[in-house]
Coordinates of C-alpha atoms and ligand atoms in Angstrom, one line a residue:
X1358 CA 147.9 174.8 141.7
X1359 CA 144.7 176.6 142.9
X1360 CA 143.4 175.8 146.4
X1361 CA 139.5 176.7 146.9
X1362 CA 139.3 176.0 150.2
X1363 CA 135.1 175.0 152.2
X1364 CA 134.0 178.5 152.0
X1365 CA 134.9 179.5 149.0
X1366 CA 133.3 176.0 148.1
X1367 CA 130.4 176.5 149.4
X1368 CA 129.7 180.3 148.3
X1369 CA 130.2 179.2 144.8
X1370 CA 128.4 176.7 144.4
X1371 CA 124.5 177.3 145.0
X1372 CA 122.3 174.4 145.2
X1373 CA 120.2 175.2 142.0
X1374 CA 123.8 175.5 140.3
X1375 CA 124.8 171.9 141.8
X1376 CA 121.7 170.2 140.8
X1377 CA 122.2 171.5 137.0
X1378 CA 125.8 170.7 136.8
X1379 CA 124.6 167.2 138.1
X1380 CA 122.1 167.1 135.5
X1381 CA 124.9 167.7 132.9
X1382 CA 127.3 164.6 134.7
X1383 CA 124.1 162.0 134.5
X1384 CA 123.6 163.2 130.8
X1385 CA 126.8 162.8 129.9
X1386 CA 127.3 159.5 131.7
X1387 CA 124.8 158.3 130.2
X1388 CA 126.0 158.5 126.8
X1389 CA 129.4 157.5 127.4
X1390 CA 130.9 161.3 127.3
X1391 CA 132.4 160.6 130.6
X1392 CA 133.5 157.6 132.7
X1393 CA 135.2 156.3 136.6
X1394 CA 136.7 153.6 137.4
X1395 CA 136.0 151.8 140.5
X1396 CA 136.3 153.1 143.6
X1397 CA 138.5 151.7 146.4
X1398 CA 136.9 152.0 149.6
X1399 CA 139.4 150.4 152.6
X1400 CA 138.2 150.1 156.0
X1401 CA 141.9 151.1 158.1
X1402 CA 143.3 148.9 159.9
X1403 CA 142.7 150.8 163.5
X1404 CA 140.4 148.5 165.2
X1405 CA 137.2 150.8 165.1
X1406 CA 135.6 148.4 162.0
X1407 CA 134.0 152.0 160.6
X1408 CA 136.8 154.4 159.6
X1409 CA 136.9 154.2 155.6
X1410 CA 139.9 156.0 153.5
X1411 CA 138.0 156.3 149.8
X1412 CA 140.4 157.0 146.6
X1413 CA 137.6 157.8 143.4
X1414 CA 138.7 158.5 140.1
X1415 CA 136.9 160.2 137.2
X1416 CA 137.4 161.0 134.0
X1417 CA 135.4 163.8 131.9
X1418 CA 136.9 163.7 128.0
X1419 CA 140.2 164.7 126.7
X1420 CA 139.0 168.6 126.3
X1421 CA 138.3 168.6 129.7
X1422 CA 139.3 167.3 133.2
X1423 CA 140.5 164.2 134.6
X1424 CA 141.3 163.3 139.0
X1425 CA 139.8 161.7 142.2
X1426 CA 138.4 162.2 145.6
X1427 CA 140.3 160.9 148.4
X1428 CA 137.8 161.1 151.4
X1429 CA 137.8 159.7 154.9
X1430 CA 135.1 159.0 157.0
X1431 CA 135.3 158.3 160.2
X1432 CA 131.3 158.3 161.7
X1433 CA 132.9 159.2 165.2
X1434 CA 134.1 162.3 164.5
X1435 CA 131.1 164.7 165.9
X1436 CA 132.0 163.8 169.1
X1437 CA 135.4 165.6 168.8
X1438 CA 133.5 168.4 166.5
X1439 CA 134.8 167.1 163.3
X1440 CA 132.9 167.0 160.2
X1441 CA 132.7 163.1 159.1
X1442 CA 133.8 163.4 156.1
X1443 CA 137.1 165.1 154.9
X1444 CA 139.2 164.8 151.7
X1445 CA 140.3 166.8 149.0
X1446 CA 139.6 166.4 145.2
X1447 CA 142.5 166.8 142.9
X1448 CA 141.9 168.2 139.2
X1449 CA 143.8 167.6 136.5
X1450 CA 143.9 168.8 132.6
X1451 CA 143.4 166.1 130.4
X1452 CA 145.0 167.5 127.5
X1453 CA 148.8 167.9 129.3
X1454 CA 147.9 166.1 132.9
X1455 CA 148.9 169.0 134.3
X1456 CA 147.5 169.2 138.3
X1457 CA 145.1 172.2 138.5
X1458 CA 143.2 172.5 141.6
X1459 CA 142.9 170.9 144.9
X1460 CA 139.5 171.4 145.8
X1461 CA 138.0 170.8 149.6
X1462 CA 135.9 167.6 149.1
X1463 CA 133.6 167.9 152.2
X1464 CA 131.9 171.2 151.1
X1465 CA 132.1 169.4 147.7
X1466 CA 130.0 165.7 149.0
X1467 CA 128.2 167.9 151.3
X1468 CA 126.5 169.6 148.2
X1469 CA 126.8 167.1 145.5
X1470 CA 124.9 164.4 147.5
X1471 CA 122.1 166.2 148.4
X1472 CA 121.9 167.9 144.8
X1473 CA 121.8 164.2 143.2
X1474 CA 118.9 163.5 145.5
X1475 CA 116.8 166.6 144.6
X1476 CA 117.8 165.6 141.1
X1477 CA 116.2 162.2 141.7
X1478 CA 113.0 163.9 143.8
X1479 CA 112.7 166.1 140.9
X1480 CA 112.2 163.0 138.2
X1481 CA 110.5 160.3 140.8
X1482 CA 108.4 162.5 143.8
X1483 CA 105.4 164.0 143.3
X1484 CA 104.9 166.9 141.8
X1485 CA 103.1 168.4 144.7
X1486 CA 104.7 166.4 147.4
X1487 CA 105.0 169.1 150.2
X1488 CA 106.1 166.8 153.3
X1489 CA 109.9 166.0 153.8
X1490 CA 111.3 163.3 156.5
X1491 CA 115.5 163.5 157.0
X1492 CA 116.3 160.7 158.8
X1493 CA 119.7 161.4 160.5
X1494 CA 119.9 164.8 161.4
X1495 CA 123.7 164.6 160.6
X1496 CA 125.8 166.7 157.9
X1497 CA 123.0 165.4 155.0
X1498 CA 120.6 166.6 156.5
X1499 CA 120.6 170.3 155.9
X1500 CA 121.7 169.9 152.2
X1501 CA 119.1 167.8 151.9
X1502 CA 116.6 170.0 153.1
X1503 CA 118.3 172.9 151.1
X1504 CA 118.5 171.3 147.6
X1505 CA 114.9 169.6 148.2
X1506 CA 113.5 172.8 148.3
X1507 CA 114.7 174.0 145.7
X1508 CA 112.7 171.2 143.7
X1509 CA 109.6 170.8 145.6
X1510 CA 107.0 173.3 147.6
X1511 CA 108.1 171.8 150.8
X1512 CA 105.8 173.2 153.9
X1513 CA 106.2 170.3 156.7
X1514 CA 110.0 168.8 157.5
X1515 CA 109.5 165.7 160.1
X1516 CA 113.1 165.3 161.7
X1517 CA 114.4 161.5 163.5
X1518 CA 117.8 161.2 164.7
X1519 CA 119.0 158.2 166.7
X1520 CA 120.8 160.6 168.7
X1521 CA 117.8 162.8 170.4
X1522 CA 119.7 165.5 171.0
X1523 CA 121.1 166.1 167.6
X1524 CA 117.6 165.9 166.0
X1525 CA 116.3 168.5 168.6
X1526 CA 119.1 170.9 167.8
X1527 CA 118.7 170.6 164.6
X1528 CA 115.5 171.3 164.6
X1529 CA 115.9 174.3 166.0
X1530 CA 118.5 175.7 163.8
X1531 CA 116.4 174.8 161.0
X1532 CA 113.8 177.0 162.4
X1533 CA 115.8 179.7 162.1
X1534 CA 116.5 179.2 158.4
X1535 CA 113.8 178.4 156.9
X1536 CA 110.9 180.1 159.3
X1537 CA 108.5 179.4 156.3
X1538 CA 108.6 175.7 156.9
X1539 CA 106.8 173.8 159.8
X1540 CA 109.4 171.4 161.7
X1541 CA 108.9 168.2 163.5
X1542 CA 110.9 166.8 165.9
X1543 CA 110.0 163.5 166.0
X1544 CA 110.8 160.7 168.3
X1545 CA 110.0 157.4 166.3
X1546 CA 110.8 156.7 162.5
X1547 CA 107.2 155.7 162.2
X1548 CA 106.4 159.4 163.4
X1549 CA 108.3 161.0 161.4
X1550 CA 107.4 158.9 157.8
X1551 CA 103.6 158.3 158.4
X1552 CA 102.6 162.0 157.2
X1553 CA 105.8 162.1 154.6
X1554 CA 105.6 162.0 150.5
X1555 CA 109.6 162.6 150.4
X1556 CA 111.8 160.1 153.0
X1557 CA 115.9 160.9 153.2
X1558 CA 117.5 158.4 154.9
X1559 CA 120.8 159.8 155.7
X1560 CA 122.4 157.7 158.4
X1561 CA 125.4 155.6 159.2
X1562 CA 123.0 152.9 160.4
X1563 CA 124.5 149.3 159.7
X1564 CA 120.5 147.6 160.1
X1565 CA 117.3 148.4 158.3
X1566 CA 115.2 150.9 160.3
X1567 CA 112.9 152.2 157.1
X1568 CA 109.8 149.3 157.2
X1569 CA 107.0 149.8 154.2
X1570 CA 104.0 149.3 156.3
X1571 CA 104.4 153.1 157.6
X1572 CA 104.9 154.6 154.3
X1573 CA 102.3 156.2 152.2
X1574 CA 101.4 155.2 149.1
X1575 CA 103.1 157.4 146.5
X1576 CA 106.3 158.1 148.3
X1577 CA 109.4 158.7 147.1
X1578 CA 112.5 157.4 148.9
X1579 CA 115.8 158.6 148.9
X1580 CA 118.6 156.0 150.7
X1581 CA 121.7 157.7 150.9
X1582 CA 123.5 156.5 153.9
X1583 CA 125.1 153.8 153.3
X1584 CA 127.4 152.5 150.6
X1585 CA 129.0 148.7 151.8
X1586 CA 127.0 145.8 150.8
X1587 CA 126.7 144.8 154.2
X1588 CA 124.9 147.6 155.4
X1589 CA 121.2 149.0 154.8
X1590 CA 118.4 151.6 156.0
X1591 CA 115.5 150.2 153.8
X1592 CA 114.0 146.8 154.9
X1593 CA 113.7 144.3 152.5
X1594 CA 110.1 144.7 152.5
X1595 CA 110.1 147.8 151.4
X1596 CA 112.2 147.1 148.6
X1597 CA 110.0 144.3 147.4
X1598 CA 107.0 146.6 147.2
X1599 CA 108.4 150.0 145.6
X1600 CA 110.1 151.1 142.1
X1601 CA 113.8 151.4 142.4
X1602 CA 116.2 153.4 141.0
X1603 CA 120.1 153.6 141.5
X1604 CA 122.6 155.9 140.8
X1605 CA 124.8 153.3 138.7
X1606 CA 123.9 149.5 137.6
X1607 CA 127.9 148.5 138.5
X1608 CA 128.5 150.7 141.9
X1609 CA 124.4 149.4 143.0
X1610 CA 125.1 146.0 142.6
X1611 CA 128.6 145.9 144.2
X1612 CA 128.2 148.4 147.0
X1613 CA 124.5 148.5 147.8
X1614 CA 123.6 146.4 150.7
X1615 CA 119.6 147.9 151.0
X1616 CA 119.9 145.8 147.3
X1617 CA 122.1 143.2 147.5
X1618 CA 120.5 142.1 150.8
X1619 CA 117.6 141.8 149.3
X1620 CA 118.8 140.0 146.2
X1621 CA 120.7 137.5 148.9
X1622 CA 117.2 136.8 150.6
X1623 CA 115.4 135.9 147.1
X1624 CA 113.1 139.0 147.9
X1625 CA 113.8 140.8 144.5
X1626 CA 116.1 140.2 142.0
X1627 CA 118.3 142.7 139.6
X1628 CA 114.6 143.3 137.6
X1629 CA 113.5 145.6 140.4
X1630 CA 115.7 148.4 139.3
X1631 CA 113.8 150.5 137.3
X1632 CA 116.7 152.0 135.6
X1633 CA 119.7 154.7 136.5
X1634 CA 119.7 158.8 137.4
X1635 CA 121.1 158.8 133.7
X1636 CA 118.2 156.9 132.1
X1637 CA 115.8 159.1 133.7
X1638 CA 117.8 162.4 132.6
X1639 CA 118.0 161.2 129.3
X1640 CA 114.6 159.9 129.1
X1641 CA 116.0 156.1 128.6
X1642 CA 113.4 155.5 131.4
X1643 CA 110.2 156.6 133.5
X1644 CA 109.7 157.8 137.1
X1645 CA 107.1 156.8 138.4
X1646 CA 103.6 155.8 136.3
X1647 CA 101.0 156.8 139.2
X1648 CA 100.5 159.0 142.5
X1649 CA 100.1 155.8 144.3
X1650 CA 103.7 153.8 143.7
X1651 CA 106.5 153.9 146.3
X1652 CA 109.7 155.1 144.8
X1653 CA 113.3 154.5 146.0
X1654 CA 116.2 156.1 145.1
X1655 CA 119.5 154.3 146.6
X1656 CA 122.6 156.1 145.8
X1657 CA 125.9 154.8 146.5
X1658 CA 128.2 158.1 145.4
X1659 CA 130.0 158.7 142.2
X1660 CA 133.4 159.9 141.1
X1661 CA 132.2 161.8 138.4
X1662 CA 129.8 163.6 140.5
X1663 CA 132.9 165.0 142.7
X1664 CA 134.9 165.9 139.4
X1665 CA 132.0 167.6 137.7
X1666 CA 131.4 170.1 140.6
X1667 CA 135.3 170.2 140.2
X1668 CA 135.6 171.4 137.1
X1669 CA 132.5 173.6 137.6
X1670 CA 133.9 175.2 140.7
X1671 CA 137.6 175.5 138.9
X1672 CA 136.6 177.2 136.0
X1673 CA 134.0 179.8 137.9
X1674 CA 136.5 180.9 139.7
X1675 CA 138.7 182.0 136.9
X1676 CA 140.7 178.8 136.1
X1677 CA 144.2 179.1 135.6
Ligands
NAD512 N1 125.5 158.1 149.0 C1 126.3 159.1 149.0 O1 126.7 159.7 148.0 C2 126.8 159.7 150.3 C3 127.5 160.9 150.4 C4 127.8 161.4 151.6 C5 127.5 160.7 152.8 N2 126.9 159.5 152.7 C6 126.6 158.8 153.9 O2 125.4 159.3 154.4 C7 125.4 159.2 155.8 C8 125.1 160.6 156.4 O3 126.2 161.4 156.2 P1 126.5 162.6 157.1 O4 127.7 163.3 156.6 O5 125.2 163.4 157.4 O6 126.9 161.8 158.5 P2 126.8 162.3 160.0 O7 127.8 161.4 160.7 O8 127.1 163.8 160.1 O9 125.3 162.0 160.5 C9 124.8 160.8 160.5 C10 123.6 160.8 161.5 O10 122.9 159.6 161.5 C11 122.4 159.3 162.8 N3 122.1 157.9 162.9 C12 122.9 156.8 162.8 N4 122.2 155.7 162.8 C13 120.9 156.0 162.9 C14 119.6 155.3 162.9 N5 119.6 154.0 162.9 N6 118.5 156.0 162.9 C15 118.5 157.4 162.9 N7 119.7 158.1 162.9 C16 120.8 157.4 162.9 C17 123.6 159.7 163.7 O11 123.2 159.9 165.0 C18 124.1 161.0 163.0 O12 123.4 162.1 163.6 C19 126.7 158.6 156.2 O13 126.6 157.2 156.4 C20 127.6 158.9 155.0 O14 128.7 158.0 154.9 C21 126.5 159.0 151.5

């Protein structure tokens, strides 16, 4: 069995390559070519009420691949200088079930996440949007920054972390990357959204922090952070007024608190989903019909997103 370990990971899979081969997994989802199963997300029995074990299984087609993610996270972790996330995704043939690769699954989330979002800015932002916000100045963020440039001709980055700190180092990293861009260390949401056209929320936040009266017309939203239906970023204000789009009808409605709060409130119902990643990939559905509509993409995290960059990452590196 091949190993490719968070390096090897990360050089070999570029941004512009992740957000292709996500293209190809939201096409192919779409028209039944591949399929998961649902994930098992447990919250361990230690006490802390926020360490999750996830097992996610995928499966591409019998020519292809087959396997699942097992991932921890454990939001804690940067205080001992761990990454919050860690797992490993294990590949299988389909045609034999014979156990290919074990690929590392935080370089692997790290990139696929954000590369899902860009894919989603691409189809719902607007084409000239130039001013990014990452709230949570966590692992997200710099993916996110990465793959949304990739898509957009960012020039402003307005940065809000809980922790001050983090947002101000951060910052200043970022500087040093990217000394093209303008960066904003900001020290309210409202700050750091008012001037935006492109929001990541990318935080472990358990309460709604994102309100709708400081958001611009015509901005496009992507909530990433969380994925329990208890738990939200967006307020349910800001749901009621913008176009929403999820990554998956069944995963959305199950795991999606910034929706099924909502729902539970009576302040939308199911009909404010505009329609899936997949729909808008394979032109099922629209983005968005006018420069002045909010847009919100709320991603929960698929399987088949993990085993596509798999399979990608397996076979560029020589396979067998
Ligand atoms: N949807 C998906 O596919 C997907 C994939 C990966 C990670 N995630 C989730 O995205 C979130 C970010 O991931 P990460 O790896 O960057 O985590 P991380 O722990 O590295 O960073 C999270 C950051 O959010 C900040 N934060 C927490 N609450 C906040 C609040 N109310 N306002 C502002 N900042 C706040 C923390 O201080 C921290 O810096 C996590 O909740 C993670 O579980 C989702």
């Amino acid at each position: 069995m091949k190993f490719i370990k968070y390096e090897e990971v990360i050089n070999q899979l570029s941004f512009s390559e992740a957000i292709q081969v996500m293209k190809s997994c939201f096409y192919d989802y779409e028209q039944g070519q591949i399929s998961q199963s649902e994930r098992r997300v447990e919250c361990l029995p230690d006490g802390s009420t926020q360490n999750i074990f996830a097992m996610m299984p995928a499966y591409l087609g019998s020519k292809r691949f087959f396997g699942a993610k097992m991932i921890t996270a454990f939001p804690g972790n940067r205080t001992q200088g761990l990454p919050s996330h860690q797992g490993v995704i294990l590949l299988f043939e389909s045609t034999n079930g014979y156990p290919v690769a074990a690929i590392d699954a935080n370089a692997v989330t790290w990139i696929r996440t954000a590369a899902v979002s860009a894919l989603a800015t691409d189809y719902l932002a607007k084409a000239d949007a130039m001013n990014l916000t990452l709230i949570g100045a966590g692992q997200q963020a710099s993916s996110h920054l990465a793959a949304i440039k990739s898509v957009r001709p960012l020039r402003r980055v307005f940065v809000y972390d809980l922790d001050q700190d983090r947002s101000q180092a951060f910052v200043a990293q970022m500087r040093q990357t990217y000394p093209e861009l303008k960066f904003f260390h900001c020290s309210t949401v409202e700050a750091a959204v008012c001037d935006s056209e492109i929001i990541c929320t990318l935080t472990s936040s358990k309460e709604p922090f994102l309100k709708g009266e400081w958001i611009a017309p015509g901005t496009h939203v992507n909530a990433i952070g969380t994925f329990t239906p208890t738990t939200r970023e967006l307020t349910s204000h800001l749901m009621e007024g913008s176009r929403i789009y999820v990554d998956d009808y069944g995963a959305a409605l199950r795991e999606s608190g910034d929706l099924l709060l909502p729902i539970q409130e009576g302040v939308i119902t199911t009909d404010a989903i505009k329609g899936t990643l997949g729909e808008l990939v394979t032109e099922k559905t629209v983005g968005r019909s006018s420069d002045l509509e909010i847009t919100v993409f709320n991603a929960v995290g698929l399987a088949i997103e993990d085993l596509c960059c798999a399979e990608y990452l397996f076979q560029k590196t020589g396979g067998r």
